[in-house]
Amino acid sequence: MSEQVAERSDMWSSSFIFVLAAAGSAVGLGNIWKFPYIAGENGGGAFVLVYLICIAVIGIPVMASEIMLGKLGRASPIQALLNLARTHKRSTGWSCVGYMGVLTGFLILSFYAVVAGWVCYYILRLFSGEFSGADASAVGEAFGDFLADPLQVLLWFSVFMVITIFFVARGVTRGLELCVRYSMPAVFVLLLILIGYGVHAGGFVESVGFLFTPDFSALTPQAILIALGHAFFTLSLGMGAIMAYGAYVPDEVSVGTTTFTIAILDTVLALLAGVAIFAIVFANGLAPDAGPGLLFETVPVAFGNLPGGALFGGLFFLLVALAALTSAISISEPAIAYFSERGKLSRAQIAVVIGAVCWVIGVGSVLSFNVWADVKLPFFDWTFFDSIDKITQLILLPLGGLLIAVIVGHVLPKHVVYEELGLMQTQTQQVWTYIVGYVTPAAVFCVFIIEAIREVLAHI
Ligand code: PHE
């Protein structure tokens, strides 16, 4: 097995670099674009609480499981699961989780790159000073006009896709580490500047109240499923991205410590982005439930009214684009690693093919905001973009996570898992088995069943 690793790629050179790469995967549009708008659509506080519980009870155990499976299997998620099944004489059918992950990756990347394209366009828009002194309605209108133009959206989506493929083709480690090491602290600082705007302009207190005072009457079963799906999405779990990165982890790295570090970093960034964005919402009397446009309708208002706003605003969107890039690279990694192992095509050729497939699917998402705005999936009333987003986040990622927890909790021999996690005492071993083997799968399963019943009831 070790030969295979040497062939495939160099390992992360240290535990710190692995944490940087995994955090680069986790922190992305999920934190800065998606978390604020879904929190806004689902009533704030109670949703945020459920999301935090999902991270703790489901996200953290699944992340530890994924890193461990990658580390034990030492190959692409598909091959790693096959390796483990053969070594421990288990059914090779479990590798279906790996195949599902590859498919999920294609779907996620197709719409992720569309939104990342919006971000790229906003880098230029802010640097140009277009929003200097602009009020919220002008900023909202500017976003609406942009989305209404399919060619413009297609252009920026394509730009982001080409950049992603370029980096993917060159290999995972190069550049990734450098990018995350500097851009993550910078995102942090710019979010603090935005929060400073909120304190000054007067929306800060209301924003904190909105996000951290749970109003359970606003919590629907569907909101719970969205929070669960988002916990997977934001931590890059359920499709093998972290498992693929785990395959390059040096032996001495502690799964537990790295998992906690990544989860905490990711959560803090999401909460900061939420506070910053809702402060702008409340300071300007905007609606918290504006949907996917929320980031683009709020942040330019703040920078447009701050000294040096064009520069800092442009920088902000540049950093968000970099965060999206480090995530996009990881979304394609399970597929890239798998096809590279098969040895028929070069990494660059595989990257181009993956990019082309995602681009074709992504065109549907581009058109969802204009030409196909009225083309909806029957029963659900979802546009193409909504459908891809929801099928991946509400079904495929949680299902992948559930199966990963079952593999680690019930399929692999227990002593192998305990040894890898360094769990020596019987008590800690029991707690781990209880959580990953029962609590995590049961929680995902219950949320699925409740939501399925709700959907059925809603449509009869
Ligand atoms: N976690 C990334 C984000 O929050 C998205 C992602 C999903 C990355 C799935 C990899 C796998 O933006």
Short mmCIF file of C-alpha atoms and ligand atoms in Angstrom, two decimals:
data_model
loop_
_atom_site.label_atom_id
_atom_site.label_comp_id
_atom_site.label_asym_id
_atom_site.label_seq_id
_atom_site.Cartn_x
_atom_site.Cartn_y
_atom_site.Cartn_z
CA MET A 1 0.00 0.00 0.00
CA SER A 2 2.75 2.42 0.88
CA GLU A 3 4.13 2.14 -2.62
CA GLN A 4 0.87 3.38 -3.97
CA VAL A 5 1.11 6.50 -1.85
CA ALA A 6 4.59 7.31 -2.99
CA GLU A 7 3.42 7.04 -6.57
CA ARG A 8 0.34 9.16 -6.10
CA SER A 9 1.58 12.25 -4.39
CA ASP A 10 3.89 13.62 -1.80
CA MET A 11 2.42 13.68 1.69
CA TRP A 12 1.55 16.83 3.60
CA SER A 13 4.89 17.70 5.15
CA SER A 14 3.50 18.28 8.64
CA SER A 15 0.39 18.19 10.73
CA PHE A 16 0.18 21.98 10.46
CA ILE A 17 0.13 21.87 6.66
CA PHE A 18 -2.60 19.27 6.71
CA VAL A 19 -4.68 21.45 9.04
CA LEU A 20 -4.13 24.38 6.66
CA ALA A 21 -5.21 22.35 3.64
CA ALA A 22 -8.26 20.89 5.37
CA ALA A 23 -9.22 24.29 6.74
CA GLY A 24 -8.78 25.65 3.22
CA SER A 25 -11.28 23.05 2.08
CA ALA A 26 -13.72 23.71 4.90
CA VAL A 27 -13.67 27.50 4.89
CA GLY A 28 -15.25 28.78 1.73
CA LEU A 29 -18.51 30.01 0.29
CA GLY A 30 -20.29 27.80 2.81
CA ASN A 31 -19.15 30.07 5.62
CA ILE A 32 -19.32 33.50 4.06
CA TRP A 33 -22.04 33.22 1.44
CA LYS A 34 -24.27 30.35 2.47
CA PHE A 35 -24.38 30.25 6.25
CA PRO A 36 -25.61 33.84 6.67
CA TYR A 37 -28.35 33.52 4.06
CA ILE A 38 -29.73 30.19 5.24
CA ALA A 39 -29.62 31.43 8.86
CA GLY A 40 -31.59 34.47 7.67
CA GLU A 41 -34.13 32.39 5.77
CA ASN A 42 -34.67 30.07 8.71
CA GLY A 43 -35.24 32.62 11.43
CA GLY A 44 -31.77 33.06 13.01
CA GLY A 45 -31.08 31.94 16.60
CA ALA A 46 -32.79 28.55 16.82
CA PHE A 47 -31.39 27.54 13.42
CA VAL A 48 -27.88 28.58 14.49
CA LEU A 49 -28.21 26.51 17.66
CA VAL A 50 -29.26 23.41 15.72
CA TYR A 51 -26.40 23.98 13.28
CA LEU A 52 -23.91 24.16 16.18
CA ILE A 53 -25.33 20.96 17.69
CA CYS A 54 -25.01 19.23 14.30
CA ILE A 55 -21.37 20.32 14.04
CA ALA A 56 -20.61 18.95 17.51
CA VAL A 57 -22.61 15.72 17.47
CA ILE A 58 -22.41 14.77 13.81
CA GLY A 59 -19.79 16.87 12.02
CA ILE A 60 -16.88 16.28 14.39
CA PRO A 61 -17.25 12.46 14.59
CA VAL A 62 -17.70 12.20 10.82
CA MET A 63 -14.67 14.37 10.18
CA ALA A 64 -12.52 12.24 12.49
CA SER A 65 -13.88 9.17 10.67
CA GLU A 66 -13.06 10.55 7.24
CA ILE A 67 -9.51 11.55 8.16
CA MET A 68 -9.01 8.15 9.71
CA LEU A 69 -10.36 6.23 6.70
CA GLY A 70 -8.11 8.23 4.38
CA LYS A 71 -5.13 7.62 6.60
CA LEU A 72 -5.82 3.89 6.93
CA GLY A 73 -6.73 3.32 3.28
CA ARG A 74 -4.00 5.53 1.83
CA ALA A 75 -5.65 6.05 -1.54
CA SER A 76 -8.55 7.87 -3.21
CA PRO A 77 -11.80 7.42 -1.24
CA ILE A 78 -13.01 4.68 -3.61
CA GLN A 79 -9.73 2.79 -3.54
CA ALA A 80 -9.19 3.44 0.19
CA LEU A 81 -12.52 1.80 1.00
CA LEU A 82 -11.70 -1.10 -1.31
CA ASN A 83 -8.27 -1.50 0.32
CA LEU A 84 -9.78 -1.51 3.80
CA ALA A 85 -12.54 -3.93 2.85
CA ARG A 86 -10.02 -6.37 1.39
CA THR A 87 -7.55 -6.06 4.29
CA HIS A 88 -10.24 -6.68 6.90
CA LYS A 89 -12.31 -9.14 4.84
CA ARG A 90 -15.38 -6.98 4.63
CA SER A 91 -17.74 -6.41 1.70
CA THR A 92 -16.20 -4.33 -1.08
CA GLY A 93 -19.71 -2.96 -1.61
CA TRP A 94 -18.87 -0.28 0.94
CA SER A 95 -16.82 1.43 -1.74
CA CYS A 96 -20.16 2.68 -3.11
CA VAL A 97 -19.73 5.53 -0.62
CA GLY A 98 -16.64 6.55 -2.58
CA TYR A 99 -18.45 6.44 -5.93
CA MET A 100 -21.31 8.47 -4.52
CA GLY A 101 -18.79 11.03 -3.29
CA VAL A 102 -17.28 11.42 -6.74
CA LEU A 103 -20.72 12.04 -8.22
CA THR A 104 -21.61 14.47 -5.44
CA GLY A 105 -18.37 16.33 -6.07
CA PHE A 106 -19.28 16.91 -9.72
CA LEU A 107 -22.66 18.27 -8.75
CA ILE A 108 -21.37 20.52 -5.96
CA LEU A 109 -18.54 21.94 -8.04
CA SER A 110 -20.97 22.77 -10.85
CA PHE A 111 -22.98 25.22 -8.75
CA TYR A 112 -20.19 26.23 -6.39
CA ALA A 113 -18.22 27.64 -9.30
CA VAL A 114 -21.23 29.65 -10.45
CA VAL A 115 -21.43 31.48 -7.11
CA ALA A 116 -17.65 31.80 -6.98
CA GLY A 117 -17.98 33.46 -10.40
CA TRP A 118 -20.29 36.09 -8.86
CA VAL A 119 -17.59 36.69 -6.25
CA CYS A 120 -14.93 37.16 -8.95
CA TYR A 121 -17.06 39.76 -10.70
CA TYR A 122 -17.54 41.58 -7.39
CA ILE A 123 -13.77 41.86 -6.90
CA LEU A 124 -13.66 44.15 -9.95
CA ARG A 125 -16.90 45.89 -9.09
CA LEU A 126 -15.63 46.91 -5.66
CA PHE A 127 -12.14 47.86 -6.76
CA SER A 128 -13.68 50.10 -9.43
CA GLY A 129 -15.36 52.18 -6.73
CA GLU A 130 -18.78 51.60 -8.30
CA PHE A 131 -20.42 51.31 -4.88
CA SER A 132 -18.85 54.36 -3.24
CA GLY A 133 -21.59 56.02 -1.23
CA ALA A 134 -24.23 53.68 -2.69
CA ASP A 135 -27.35 52.91 -0.67
CA ALA A 136 -28.82 49.46 -0.15
CA SER A 137 -31.42 49.72 -2.90
CA ALA A 138 -28.83 50.69 -5.54
CA VAL A 139 -26.61 47.79 -4.44
CA GLY A 140 -29.55 45.37 -4.58
CA GLU A 141 -30.52 46.56 -8.02
CA ALA A 142 -26.95 46.23 -9.28
CA PHE A 143 -26.92 42.59 -8.19
CA GLY A 144 -30.28 41.89 -9.79
CA ASP A 145 -29.12 43.39 -13.09
CA PHE A 146 -26.01 41.25 -13.05
CA LEU A 147 -27.89 37.99 -12.45
CA ALA A 148 -30.38 38.84 -15.17
CA ASP A 149 -27.60 38.78 -17.76
CA PRO A 150 -26.85 35.12 -18.59
CA LEU A 151 -23.76 35.84 -20.66
CA GLN A 152 -22.14 37.90 -17.95
CA VAL A 153 -22.82 35.21 -15.32
CA LEU A 154 -21.61 32.51 -17.71
CA LEU A 155 -18.42 34.43 -18.35
CA TRP A 156 -17.49 34.75 -14.65
CA PHE A 157 -18.49 31.16 -13.93
CA SER A 158 -16.18 30.06 -16.74
CA VAL A 159 -13.34 32.25 -15.45
CA PHE A 160 -13.53 30.63 -12.02
CA MET A 161 -13.78 27.15 -13.52
CA VAL A 162 -10.67 27.67 -15.65
CA ILE A 163 -8.68 28.96 -12.66
CA THR A 164 -9.76 25.98 -10.58
CA ILE A 165 -8.83 23.48 -13.28
CA PHE A 166 -5.46 25.15 -13.70
CA PHE A 167 -4.62 24.65 -10.02
CA VAL A 168 -6.12 21.19 -9.86
CA ALA A 169 -4.04 20.15 -12.85
CA ARG A 170 -0.85 21.29 -11.15
CA GLY A 171 -1.38 19.15 -8.06
CA VAL A 172 -2.88 19.56 -4.66
CA THR A 173 -0.18 20.78 -2.35
CA ARG A 174 1.50 23.44 -4.44
CA GLY A 175 0.24 26.89 -3.65
CA LEU A 176 -2.60 25.67 -1.49
CA GLU A 177 -0.68 26.01 1.73
CA LEU A 178 0.61 29.47 0.91
CA CYS A 179 -2.82 30.65 -0.09
CA VAL A 180 -4.52 29.45 3.09
CA ARG A 181 -1.76 30.56 5.42
CA TYR A 182 -2.14 34.20 4.44
CA SER A 183 -5.68 34.54 3.17
CA MET A 184 -7.45 33.00 6.16
CA PRO A 185 -6.12 35.46 8.77
CA ALA A 186 -6.81 38.25 6.26
CA VAL A 187 -10.46 37.19 5.85
CA PHE A 188 -10.68 37.24 9.62
CA VAL A 189 -9.39 40.83 9.81
CA LEU A 190 -11.72 42.06 7.07
CA LEU A 191 -14.70 40.47 8.79
CA LEU A 192 -13.70 42.34 11.94
CA ILE A 193 -13.61 45.59 9.92
CA LEU A 194 -17.14 44.83 8.69
CA ILE A 195 -18.25 44.17 12.26
CA GLY A 196 -16.67 47.51 13.19
CA TYR A 197 -18.90 49.10 10.53
CA GLY A 198 -21.88 47.37 12.16
CA VAL A 199 -20.98 48.71 15.59
CA HIS A 200 -20.61 52.19 14.14
CA ALA A 201 -23.69 52.12 11.88
CA GLY A 202 -25.86 50.60 14.59
CA GLY A 203 -26.85 47.07 13.47
CA PHE A 204 -24.41 45.10 15.61
CA VAL A 205 -26.53 44.52 18.72
CA GLU A 206 -29.55 43.53 16.69
CA SER A 207 -27.42 41.17 14.60
CA VAL A 208 -26.05 39.37 17.66
CA GLY A 209 -29.58 39.16 19.08
CA PHE A 210 -30.90 37.73 15.81
CA LEU A 211 -28.22 35.04 15.56
CA PHE A 212 -27.92 34.05 19.20
CA THR A 213 -31.40 34.33 20.71
CA PRO A 214 -33.20 31.13 19.79
CA ASP A 215 -36.84 31.49 18.85
CA PHE A 216 -37.99 27.89 18.57
CA SER A 217 -41.31 28.80 17.05
CA ALA A 218 -39.38 29.75 13.90
CA LEU A 219 -37.78 26.31 13.68
CA THR A 220 -39.35 23.96 11.12
CA PRO A 221 -38.40 20.30 10.47
CA GLN A 222 -37.05 21.42 7.14
CA ALA A 223 -34.81 23.98 8.87
CA ILE A 224 -33.34 21.14 10.94
CA LEU A 225 -32.52 19.20 7.77
CA ILE A 226 -30.98 22.33 6.23
CA ALA A 227 -28.84 22.86 9.35
CA LEU A 228 -27.75 19.22 9.23
CA GLY A 229 -26.93 19.37 5.52
CA HIS A 230 -25.03 22.58 6.04
CA ALA A 231 -22.95 21.07 8.83
CA PHE A 232 -21.72 18.52 6.28
CA PHE A 233 -21.28 21.06 3.52
CA THR A 234 -19.35 23.60 5.56
CA LEU A 235 -16.97 21.00 6.99
CA SER A 236 -16.52 19.41 3.51
CA LEU A 237 -17.90 16.09 4.78
CA GLY A 238 -19.94 13.26 3.31
CA MET A 239 -18.35 13.12 -0.15
CA GLY A 240 -14.78 12.08 0.53
CA ALA A 241 -13.01 15.44 0.17
CA ILE A 242 -11.52 15.26 3.66
CA MET A 243 -10.97 11.53 3.25
CA ALA A 244 -8.96 12.20 0.09
CA TYR A 245 -6.85 14.76 1.95
CA GLY A 246 -6.54 12.32 4.85
CA ALA A 247 -4.78 9.90 2.51
CA TYR A 248 -1.76 12.23 2.47
CA VAL A 249 -1.58 12.68 6.25
CA PRO A 250 1.72 11.64 7.83
CA ASP A 251 1.38 8.73 10.27
CA GLU A 252 2.15 10.71 13.40
CA VAL A 253 -0.64 13.26 12.94
CA SER A 254 -3.33 13.10 15.62
CA VAL A 255 -6.78 12.73 14.11
CA GLY A 256 -8.52 14.17 17.18
CA THR A 257 -6.55 17.39 17.52
CA THR A 258 -6.66 18.21 13.82
CA THR A 259 -10.39 17.53 13.66
CA PHE A 260 -11.17 19.91 16.52
CA THR A 261 -8.90 22.62 15.15
CA ILE A 262 -10.53 22.53 11.71
CA ALA A 263 -14.08 22.42 13.07
CA ILE A 264 -13.50 25.32 15.45
CA LEU A 265 -11.82 27.49 12.81
CA ASP A 266 -14.62 26.84 10.36
CA THR A 267 -17.38 27.56 12.87
CA VAL A 268 -15.80 30.76 14.18
CA LEU A 269 -15.45 32.10 10.65
CA ALA A 270 -19.06 31.32 9.80
CA LEU A 271 -20.36 32.99 12.94
CA LEU A 272 -18.22 36.08 12.35
CA ALA A 273 -19.49 36.33 8.78
CA GLY A 274 -23.04 35.99 10.07
CA VAL A 275 -22.63 38.74 12.66
CA ALA A 276 -20.98 41.04 10.10
CA ILE A 277 -23.65 40.53 7.45
CA PHE A 278 -26.68 40.85 9.71
CA ALA A 279 -25.23 44.00 11.26
CA ILE A 280 -25.30 45.50 7.75
CA VAL A 281 -28.81 44.10 7.19
CA PHE A 282 -30.20 45.70 10.34
CA ALA A 283 -28.26 48.95 10.06
CA ASN A 284 -29.84 49.48 6.64
CA GLY A 285 -33.31 48.13 7.27
CA LEU A 286 -32.83 45.21 4.84
CA ALA A 287 -34.64 41.86 4.93
CA PRO A 288 -32.68 39.02 6.60
CA ASP A 289 -34.29 36.45 4.30
CA ALA A 290 -33.04 37.85 0.99
CA GLY A 291 -31.73 34.41 -0.10
CA PRO A 292 -28.60 33.61 -2.11
CA GLY A 293 -28.00 37.27 -2.99
CA LEU A 294 -27.58 38.33 0.65
CA LEU A 295 -23.78 38.60 0.64
CA PHE A 296 -23.80 40.64 -2.56
CA GLU A 297 -26.57 42.95 -1.44
CA THR A 298 -25.07 43.77 1.96
CA VAL A 299 -21.27 43.80 1.99
CA PRO A 300 -20.92 46.38 -0.84
CA VAL A 301 -23.21 48.73 1.11
CA ALA A 302 -20.84 48.64 4.09
CA PHE A 303 -17.65 49.08 2.07
CA GLY A 304 -19.30 51.72 -0.09
CA ASN A 305 -19.71 53.80 3.05
CA LEU A 306 -16.38 53.16 4.71
CA PRO A 307 -13.20 55.18 4.12
CA GLY A 308 -10.95 53.21 1.74
CA GLY A 309 -13.95 51.00 1.03
CA ALA A 310 -13.15 50.36 -2.63
CA LEU A 311 -9.76 48.95 -1.72
CA PHE A 312 -10.86 46.93 1.30
CA GLY A 313 -14.06 45.81 -0.40
CA GLY A 314 -12.16 44.58 -3.45
CA LEU A 315 -9.74 42.84 -1.15
CA PHE A 316 -12.60 41.24 0.76
CA PHE A 317 -14.09 39.67 -2.36
CA LEU A 318 -10.62 38.65 -3.54
CA LEU A 319 -10.11 36.76 -0.29
CA VAL A 320 -13.54 35.15 -0.54
CA ALA A 321 -12.63 34.03 -4.07
CA LEU A 322 -9.38 32.51 -2.76
CA ALA A 323 -11.29 30.73 0.00
CA ALA A 324 -13.69 29.41 -2.65
CA LEU A 325 -10.75 28.27 -4.79
CA THR A 326 -9.13 26.25 -2.00
CA SER A 327 -12.51 24.60 -1.39
CA ALA A 328 -13.19 23.98 -5.08
CA ILE A 329 -9.81 22.26 -5.43
CA SER A 330 -10.74 19.87 -2.63
CA ILE A 331 -14.19 19.17 -4.10
CA SER A 332 -12.54 17.72 -7.19
CA GLU A 333 -9.88 15.76 -5.30
CA PRO A 334 -11.79 12.47 -4.79
CA ALA A 335 -12.43 12.24 -8.54
CA ILE A 336 -8.94 13.36 -9.51
CA ALA A 337 -7.30 10.91 -7.12
CA TYR A 338 -9.48 8.05 -8.32
CA PHE A 339 -8.93 8.60 -12.04
CA SER A 340 -5.20 9.21 -11.48
CA GLU A 341 -4.92 5.82 -9.80
CA ARG A 342 -6.38 4.14 -12.84
CA GLY A 343 -3.40 5.52 -14.71
CA LYS A 344 -4.96 6.03 -18.15
CA LEU A 345 -4.89 9.82 -18.26
CA SER A 346 -2.54 12.43 -16.86
CA ARG A 347 -3.62 14.60 -13.95
CA ALA A 348 -3.98 17.57 -16.30
CA GLN A 349 -6.18 15.62 -18.72
CA ILE A 350 -8.39 14.40 -15.89
CA ALA A 351 -8.69 17.93 -14.54
CA VAL A 352 -9.83 19.22 -17.91
CA VAL A 353 -12.43 16.46 -18.31
CA ILE A 354 -13.79 17.05 -14.81
CA GLY A 355 -13.90 20.79 -15.44
CA ALA A 356 -15.74 20.30 -18.73
CA VAL A 357 -18.38 18.04 -17.17
CA CYS A 358 -18.94 20.44 -14.27
CA TRP A 359 -19.11 23.35 -16.67
CA VAL A 360 -21.87 21.72 -18.70
CA ILE A 361 -23.92 20.97 -15.57
CA GLY A 362 -23.17 24.45 -14.24
CA VAL A 363 -24.76 26.12 -17.25
CA GLY A 364 -28.10 24.99 -15.84
CA SER A 365 -27.36 26.88 -12.64
CA VAL A 366 -26.27 29.96 -14.56
CA LEU A 367 -29.60 30.00 -16.40
CA SER A 368 -31.62 29.43 -13.22
CA PHE A 369 -31.36 33.12 -12.37
CA ASN A 370 -32.54 34.41 -15.73
CA VAL A 371 -33.65 32.44 -18.79
CA TRP A 372 -34.77 29.37 -16.81
CA ALA A 373 -35.98 31.23 -13.72
CA ASP A 374 -39.45 29.74 -14.23
CA VAL A 375 -38.34 26.22 -15.02
CA LYS A 376 -39.04 24.39 -11.77
CA LEU A 377 -38.85 20.82 -10.55
CA PRO A 378 -42.45 19.60 -10.14
CA PHE A 379 -43.66 19.23 -6.52
CA PHE A 380 -40.66 20.97 -5.00
CA ASP A 381 -40.76 24.21 -6.91
CA TRP A 382 -36.97 24.25 -7.21
CA THR A 383 -35.02 25.86 -10.04
CA PHE A 384 -32.11 23.88 -11.54
CA PHE A 385 -29.71 25.66 -9.16
CA ASP A 386 -31.95 24.94 -6.15
CA SER A 387 -32.28 21.31 -7.20
CA ILE A 388 -28.54 20.67 -7.41
CA ASP A 389 -27.93 22.58 -4.19
CA LYS A 390 -30.65 20.75 -2.27
CA ILE A 391 -30.09 17.26 -3.67
CA THR A 392 -26.43 17.44 -2.68
CA GLN A 393 -26.80 19.21 0.62
CA LEU A 394 -30.04 17.69 1.90
CA ILE A 395 -29.64 14.15 0.60
CA LEU A 396 -26.24 13.11 -0.76
CA LEU A 397 -23.91 14.64 1.85
CA PRO A 398 -25.91 13.50 4.91
CA LEU A 399 -26.32 10.03 3.37
CA GLY A 400 -22.59 9.84 2.67
CA GLY A 401 -21.87 10.96 6.24
CA LEU A 402 -24.25 8.39 7.67
CA LEU A 403 -22.60 5.57 5.73
CA ILE A 404 -19.13 6.75 6.75
CA ALA A 405 -20.18 6.67 10.40
CA VAL A 406 -21.59 3.16 9.93
CA ILE A 407 -18.36 1.96 8.28
CA VAL A 408 -16.23 3.29 11.14
CA GLY A 409 -18.71 2.35 13.88
CA HIS A 410 -19.71 -1.12 12.71
CA VAL A 411 -17.84 -2.41 9.68
CA LEU A 412 -14.15 -1.92 10.51
CA PRO A 413 -12.73 -4.01 13.34
CA LYS A 414 -12.93 -1.95 16.52
CA HIS A 415 -9.29 -2.43 17.56
CA VAL A 416 -8.09 -0.91 14.28
CA VAL A 417 -10.18 2.21 14.90
CA TYR A 418 -9.16 2.55 18.56
CA GLU A 419 -5.53 2.16 17.69
CA GLU A 420 -5.69 4.78 14.96
CA LEU A 421 -7.46 7.25 17.23
CA GLY A 422 -5.17 6.50 20.17
CA LEU A 423 -8.12 5.54 22.38
CA MET A 424 -6.56 3.47 25.17
CA GLN A 425 -9.19 3.43 27.90
CA THR A 426 -12.28 1.30 27.69
CA GLN A 427 -14.43 4.24 28.69
CA THR A 428 -13.29 6.56 25.90
CA GLN A 429 -13.57 3.65 23.48
CA GLN A 430 -17.16 3.11 24.52
CA VAL A 431 -18.04 6.79 24.23
CA TRP A 432 -16.55 6.93 20.72
CA THR A 433 -18.35 3.77 19.56
CA TYR A 434 -21.59 5.00 21.04
CA ILE A 435 -21.38 8.36 19.28
CA VAL A 436 -20.12 7.31 15.87
CA GLY A 437 -21.90 3.98 15.76
CA TYR A 438 -25.28 5.02 17.11
CA VAL A 439 -25.84 8.71 17.85
CA THR A 440 -24.54 10.07 14.55
CA PRO A 441 -26.30 7.59 12.22
CA ALA A 442 -29.50 7.73 14.25
CA ALA A 443 -29.57 11.53 14.24
CA VAL A 444 -29.12 11.70 10.46
CA PHE A 445 -31.65 8.94 9.93
CA CYS A 446 -34.30 10.60 12.15
CA VAL A 447 -33.94 13.94 10.42
CA PHE A 448 -34.31 12.18 7.05
CA ILE A 449 -37.42 10.29 8.10
CA ILE A 450 -39.13 13.29 9.67
CA GLU A 451 -38.46 15.38 6.60
CA ALA A 452 -39.60 12.60 4.23
CA ILE A 453 -42.88 12.25 6.13
CA ARG A 454 -43.34 16.01 6.06
CA GLU A 455 -42.78 16.13 2.30
CA VAL A 456 -45.21 13.29 1.70
CA LEU A 457 -47.85 14.91 3.90
CA ALA A 458 -47.34 18.23 2.17
CA HIS A 459 -48.01 16.72 -1.25
CA ILE A 460 -51.04 14.51 -0.62
N1 PHE B 1 -16.73 23.35 2.81
C1 PHE B 1 -16.77 24.15 1.63
C2 PHE B 1 -17.38 25.50 1.97
O1 PHE B 1 -17.86 25.71 3.05
C3 PHE B 1 -17.52 23.50 0.52
C4 PHE B 1 -17.18 22.07 0.27
C5 PHE B 1 -18.18 21.11 0.27
C6 PHE B 1 -15.87 21.67 0.06
C7 PHE B 1 -17.90 19.77 0.10
C8 PHE B 1 -15.56 20.31 -0.14
C9 PHE B 1 -16.58 19.38 -0.11
O2 PHE B 1 -17.41 26.37 1.16
#
